[in-house]
Amino acid sequence: MKKPGLMILTLVLVILALSVVKIFISNNVSTSGVVLGKIQEELDKYKFENSIISEKLYVAASLTNVSKEAHDAGFIDSKSDLVLNKQIPVAIKQ
């Protein structure tokens, strides 16, 4: 067989092999799309639930809520400030 004929036969076999590989990969990717869609829906659901939980946490940790809970638990606000020593001026005038 001549060299050009051998080269053409080799190229045809490579094309056939690559076509079979392409078909195999396409079939695997097409079936995984459904699974990927389900995973994306679950991910969106969990992100939504996390945002709701974080909002509840922000409300529970807010200063007004903490103050209300402390008042309901019996803690009272300190009305007088106690200073033990005299303040020193920051800049002394010379």
Tab-separated table of C-alpha atoms in Angstrom:
chain	number	residue	atom	x	y	z
A	1	MET	CA	0.000	0.000	0.000
A	2	LYS	CA	1.210	3.461	-0.785
A	3	LYS	CA	1.915	6.030	1.910
A	4	PRO	CA	-0.956	8.382	0.927
A	5	GLY	CA	-3.437	5.502	1.078
A	6	LEU	CA	-2.178	4.489	4.517
A	7	MET	CA	-2.453	8.089	5.695
A	8	ILE	CA	-6.047	8.395	4.421
A	9	LEU	CA	-7.002	5.103	6.103
A	10	THR	CA	-5.454	6.289	9.357
A	11	LEU	CA	-7.318	9.598	9.185
A	12	VAL	CA	-10.634	7.824	8.502
A	13	LEU	CA	-10.094	5.534	11.493
A	14	VAL	CA	-9.231	8.531	13.706
A	15	ILE	CA	-12.395	10.325	12.539
A	16	LEU	CA	-14.525	7.257	13.300
A	17	ALA	CA	-12.946	6.832	16.733
A	18	LEU	CA	-13.468	10.499	17.609
A	19	SER	CA	-17.092	10.315	16.417
A	20	VAL	CA	-17.740	7.363	18.729
A	21	VAL	CA	-16.141	9.228	21.644
A	22	LYS	CA	-18.258	12.320	20.867
A	23	ILE	CA	-21.468	10.251	20.837
A	24	PHE	CA	-20.543	8.610	24.157
A	25	ILE	CA	-19.788	11.966	25.832
A	26	SER	CA	-22.955	13.568	24.426
A	27	ASN	CA	-25.109	10.777	25.856
A	28	ASN	CA	-23.509	11.103	29.277
A	29	VAL	CA	-23.850	14.891	29.338
A	30	SER	CA	-27.479	14.849	28.181
A	31	THR	CA	-28.562	12.597	31.044
A	32	SER	CA	-26.620	14.536	33.654
A	33	GLY	CA	-28.494	17.738	32.772
A	34	VAL	CA	-31.590	16.542	34.636
A	35	VAL	CA	-29.548	15.781	37.734
A	36	LEU	CA	-27.811	19.143	37.462
A	37	GLY	CA	-31.203	20.879	37.308
A	38	LYS	CA	-32.378	19.119	40.473
A	39	ILE	CA	-29.162	20.025	42.272
A	40	GLN	CA	-29.535	23.666	41.208
A	41	GLU	CA	-33.133	23.746	42.530
A	42	GLU	CA	-31.998	22.313	45.862
A	43	LEU	CA	-29.173	24.837	46.029
A	44	ASP	CA	-31.603	27.714	45.425
A	45	LYS	CA	-33.946	26.340	48.105
A	46	TYR	CA	-31.143	26.147	50.667
A	47	LYS	CA	-29.900	29.643	49.802
A	48	PHE	CA	-33.431	30.985	50.365
A	49	GLU	CA	-33.712	29.165	53.708
A	50	ASN	CA	-30.295	30.488	54.761
A	51	SER	CA	-31.347	34.051	53.984
A	52	ILE	CA	-34.507	33.640	56.088
A	53	ILE	CA	-32.518	32.179	58.983
A	54	SER	CA	-29.938	34.965	58.799
A	55	GLU	CA	-32.712	37.585	58.888
A	56	LYS	CA	-34.148	35.913	62.006
A	57	LEU	CA	-30.677	35.945	63.550
A	58	TYR	CA	-30.231	39.649	62.778
A	59	VAL	CA	-33.581	40.431	64.389
A	60	ALA	CA	-32.785	38.326	67.469
A	61	ALA	CA	-29.337	39.909	67.871
A	62	SER	CA	-30.462	43.499	67.341
A	63	LEU	CA	-29.842	45.933	70.174
A	64	THR	CA	-33.519	46.771	70.574
A	65	ASN	CA	-34.432	43.112	70.947
A	66	VAL	CA	-31.571	42.467	73.377
A	67	SER	CA	-32.637	45.519	75.398
A	68	LYS	CA	-36.246	44.318	75.498
A	69	GLU	CA	-35.212	40.815	76.554
A	70	ALA	CA	-32.938	42.240	79.269
A	71	HIS	CA	-35.770	44.438	80.540
A	72	ASP	CA	-38.143	41.453	80.583
A	73	ALA	CA	-35.521	39.401	82.470
A	74	GLY	CA	-35.331	42.029	85.205
A	75	PHE	CA	-32.225	43.959	84.307
A	76	ILE	CA	-32.532	47.723	84.713
A	77	ASP	CA	-30.785	50.646	83.066
A	78	SER	CA	-28.142	52.435	85.059
A	79	LYS	CA	-29.287	56.033	85.455
A	80	SER	CA	-26.164	57.504	87.028
A	81	ASP	CA	-22.619	57.408	85.783
A	82	LEU	CA	-19.912	56.907	88.378
A	83	VAL	CA	-16.561	58.578	87.703
A	84	LEU	CA	-13.720	57.579	89.991
A	85	ASN	CA	-11.049	59.993	88.859
A	86	LYS	CA	-10.847	63.414	87.325
A	87	GLN	CA	-10.315	63.647	83.588
A	88	ILE	CA	-6.953	64.838	82.363
A	89	PRO	CA	-7.112	67.297	79.489
A	90	VAL	CA	-5.845	65.929	76.208
A	91	ALA	CA	-3.915	69.050	75.269
A	92	ILE	CA	-2.405	71.174	77.997
A	93	LYS	CA	-2.337	74.884	77.216
A	94	GLN	CA	1.052	76.370	77.899
